[in-house]
Amino acid sequence: MKKIILFFALAIAVSTQLHAQKKEIPSAKPGVKYGKEIQANKAISVAKLEKELSSKNTFNGKIEGKVVEVCKKKGCFMTLQRDGEEPIMVRFKDYGFFMPADIIGKTVVVEGVAKRKETSVASLQHAAKDLGKSQAEINQITQPKNDINIVAEGVVVVR
C-alpha cells in the first residue's frame, strides 16, 4: 500500500513539474503584459531616465523604451535601446516572469526600480553568453561597468 501511495505521489509531482515547464510565454503584441499588471501611462523615456539618474542614484517608476536584445536561453532579461551608448539591462523581479524572443524591436513600458550600479566582469560575461555572443566577444569583456540597471516588476508591450 505504501508503495502505491508513493508511486502516485511521485507521478503527481512529475506531472506538475512537466506542466509547469510547458507554460508558454505569450507572444509580444501590443497590450500584452508580463509580471505585475501595469498601465503604460506616465512613463518617462530612456533619455529622461538618464537625466534623472545623473542627479540621483535611484528612480522608481515607469520607463518606455525599445527592446534591442533578450536572453536567448529563457527570456530572463532584456535590454532597452539608448542613443550613443550600450543598451540598458532590464531584469525581472525575483525571476517572476520572462520575455518571449519576439519582443525584440517592440516598444515597451517597464515599471520598477532603476539604479546606477557597477556590474562585475563575471556578470557581464554571463549576460553576453546568454545573449548568444561569441566566445571572442565574451573574452573582450575585461572591466566592470558602471551603468544603469532596471529591475522590473511588470512590462507592457506598447507597439
Short mmCIF file of C-alpha atoms in Angstrom, two decimals:
data_model
loop_
_atom_site.label_atom_id
_atom_site.label_comp_id
_atom_site.label_asym_id
_atom_site.label_seq_id
_atom_site.Cartn_x
_atom_site.Cartn_y
_atom_site.Cartn_z
CA MET A 1 0.00 0.00 0.00
CA LYS A 2 2.83 2.39 0.88
CA LYS A 3 4.46 1.70 -2.49
CA ILE A 4 1.23 2.55 -4.33
CA ILE A 5 0.82 5.84 -2.44
CA LEU A 6 4.48 6.71 -3.03
CA PHE A 7 4.12 5.88 -6.73
CA PHE A 8 1.06 8.15 -7.12
CA ALA A 9 2.72 10.98 -5.17
CA LEU A 10 5.77 10.75 -7.41
CA ALA A 11 3.60 10.61 -10.55
CA ILE A 12 1.70 13.73 -9.48
CA ALA A 13 4.94 15.58 -8.69
CA VAL A 14 6.46 14.72 -12.08
CA SER A 15 3.24 15.65 -13.89
CA THR A 16 3.06 19.00 -12.11
CA GLN A 17 6.69 19.76 -12.95
CA LEU A 18 6.23 18.91 -16.63
CA HIS A 19 3.09 21.05 -16.81
CA ALA A 20 4.94 24.00 -15.24
CA GLN A 21 7.79 23.64 -17.74
CA LYS A 22 5.38 23.71 -20.71
CA LYS A 23 3.89 27.04 -19.67
CA GLU A 24 4.28 29.20 -22.73
CA ILE A 25 5.25 32.86 -22.68
CA PRO A 26 2.66 34.91 -24.61
CA SER A 27 3.79 36.48 -27.88
CA ALA A 28 4.74 40.18 -27.69
CA LYS A 29 1.78 42.02 -29.16
CA PRO A 30 0.55 45.50 -28.18
CA GLY A 31 -1.30 45.33 -24.87
CA VAL A 32 0.28 42.07 -23.69
CA LYS A 33 1.53 42.30 -20.10
CA TYR A 34 4.14 40.34 -18.24
CA GLY A 35 4.61 40.22 -14.48
CA LYS A 36 2.71 42.74 -12.38
CA GLU A 37 -0.35 44.28 -14.05
CA ILE A 38 0.74 47.77 -15.16
CA GLN A 39 -0.53 50.59 -17.35
CA ALA A 40 1.61 52.42 -19.92
CA ASN A 41 0.62 55.94 -18.81
CA LYS A 42 3.06 58.38 -17.17
CA ALA A 43 6.19 56.57 -18.39
CA ILE A 44 9.40 58.51 -18.99
CA SER A 45 11.76 57.90 -21.91
CA VAL A 46 15.14 56.21 -21.59
CA ALA A 47 16.78 59.61 -22.29
CA LYS A 48 14.79 61.20 -19.45
CA LEU A 49 15.80 58.30 -17.16
CA GLU A 50 19.46 59.01 -17.89
CA LYS A 51 18.94 62.66 -16.90
CA GLU A 52 17.08 61.63 -13.73
CA LEU A 53 19.92 59.32 -12.71
CA SER A 54 22.58 61.97 -13.34
CA SER A 55 21.38 63.79 -10.19
CA LYS A 56 20.27 60.81 -8.06
CA ASN A 57 21.08 57.12 -7.78
CA THR A 58 17.59 55.61 -7.93
CA PHE A 59 14.42 56.08 -9.95
CA ASN A 60 11.12 54.35 -9.09
CA GLY A 61 8.51 54.40 -11.81
CA LYS A 62 7.79 53.63 -15.45
CA ILE A 63 10.22 53.79 -18.33
CA GLU A 64 9.38 53.47 -22.03
CA GLY A 65 11.92 52.09 -24.46
CA LYS A 66 12.59 49.89 -27.47
CA VAL A 67 13.78 46.34 -26.79
CA VAL A 68 17.02 45.53 -28.63
CA GLU A 69 18.04 42.22 -27.04
CA VAL A 70 16.52 39.42 -24.98
CA CYS A 71 18.13 36.48 -23.21
CA LYS A 72 18.19 33.65 -25.73
CA LYS A 73 18.11 30.91 -23.10
CA LYS A 74 14.77 31.64 -21.46
CA GLY A 75 13.96 35.35 -21.69
CA CYS A 76 15.24 36.12 -18.19
CA PHE A 77 16.36 39.65 -19.15
CA MET A 78 16.14 42.17 -21.97
CA THR A 79 17.88 45.40 -22.93
CA LEU A 80 16.46 48.79 -23.90
CA GLN A 81 17.95 50.95 -26.65
CA ARG A 82 19.61 54.26 -25.90
CA ASP A 83 21.36 56.75 -28.12
CA GLY A 84 25.12 56.51 -28.46
CA GLU A 85 25.66 54.02 -25.63
CA GLU A 86 25.21 50.37 -24.85
CA PRO A 87 21.62 49.32 -24.10
CA ILE A 88 20.22 49.35 -20.56
CA MET A 89 19.84 45.96 -18.84
CA VAL A 90 16.36 45.08 -17.57
CA ARG A 91 15.96 42.10 -15.24
CA PHE A 92 12.72 40.87 -13.72
CA LYS A 93 11.97 40.94 -10.02
CA ASP A 94 12.63 37.57 -8.38
CA TYR A 95 12.77 35.98 -11.88
CA GLY A 96 8.99 36.06 -11.59
CA PHE A 97 8.37 36.27 -15.35
CA PHE A 98 10.17 36.00 -18.68
CA MET A 99 10.10 37.65 -22.11
CA PRO A 100 9.42 35.98 -25.47
CA ALA A 101 12.05 36.13 -28.21
CA ASP A 102 9.68 38.13 -30.46
CA ILE A 103 9.78 41.14 -28.12
CA ILE A 104 12.92 42.41 -29.87
CA GLY A 105 12.06 45.61 -31.78
CA LYS A 106 8.92 46.28 -29.73
CA THR A 107 8.36 49.40 -27.64
CA VAL A 108 7.55 48.54 -24.04
CA VAL A 109 6.87 50.23 -20.73
CA VAL A 110 8.59 48.70 -17.71
CA GLU A 111 7.71 49.56 -14.14
CA GLY A 112 10.27 49.10 -11.43
CA VAL A 113 13.46 50.45 -9.92
CA ALA A 114 16.33 51.85 -11.99
CA LYS A 115 19.74 52.37 -10.41
CA ARG A 116 23.25 53.28 -11.38
CA LYS A 117 25.46 50.43 -10.26
CA GLU A 118 28.65 48.61 -11.08
CA THR A 119 28.26 45.27 -12.84
CA SER A 120 31.08 42.77 -12.38
CA VAL A 121 33.06 41.25 -15.26
CA ALA A 122 31.61 37.82 -14.42
CA SER A 123 28.02 39.14 -14.63
CA LEU A 124 28.75 40.97 -17.89
CA GLN A 125 30.29 37.84 -19.40
CA HIS A 126 27.36 35.71 -18.23
CA ALA A 127 24.86 38.11 -19.82
CA ALA A 128 26.88 38.17 -23.06
CA LYS A 129 26.81 34.37 -23.16
CA ASP A 130 23.02 34.35 -22.57
CA LEU A 131 22.65 36.81 -25.46
CA GLY A 132 24.43 34.38 -27.76
CA LYS A 133 27.65 36.39 -28.15
CA SER A 134 30.72 34.59 -29.48
CA GLN A 135 33.46 33.43 -27.12
CA ALA A 136 35.76 36.06 -28.66
CA GLU A 137 33.26 38.81 -27.78
CA ILE A 138 32.86 37.42 -24.25
CA ASN A 139 36.64 37.32 -23.77
CA GLN A 140 36.85 41.03 -24.65
CA ILE A 141 34.85 41.87 -21.50
CA THR A 142 37.64 42.55 -19.02
CA GLN A 143 36.43 45.55 -16.99
CA PRO A 144 33.42 46.04 -14.74
CA LYS A 145 30.84 48.52 -16.00
CA ASN A 146 29.15 51.31 -14.05
CA ASP A 147 25.79 51.75 -15.73
CA ILE A 148 22.02 51.87 -15.36
CA ASN A 149 20.24 48.65 -14.42
CA ILE A 150 16.49 48.19 -14.08
CA VAL A 151 14.65 45.59 -12.01
CA ALA A 152 11.12 45.49 -13.42
CA GLU A 153 8.01 44.29 -11.64
CA GLY A 154 5.91 44.49 -14.78
CA VAL A 155 6.17 45.04 -18.52
CA VAL A 156 3.53 46.03 -21.07
CA VAL A 157 4.04 46.00 -24.85
CA VAL A 158 3.05 49.39 -26.31
CA ARG A 159 3.79 48.88 -30.01
#
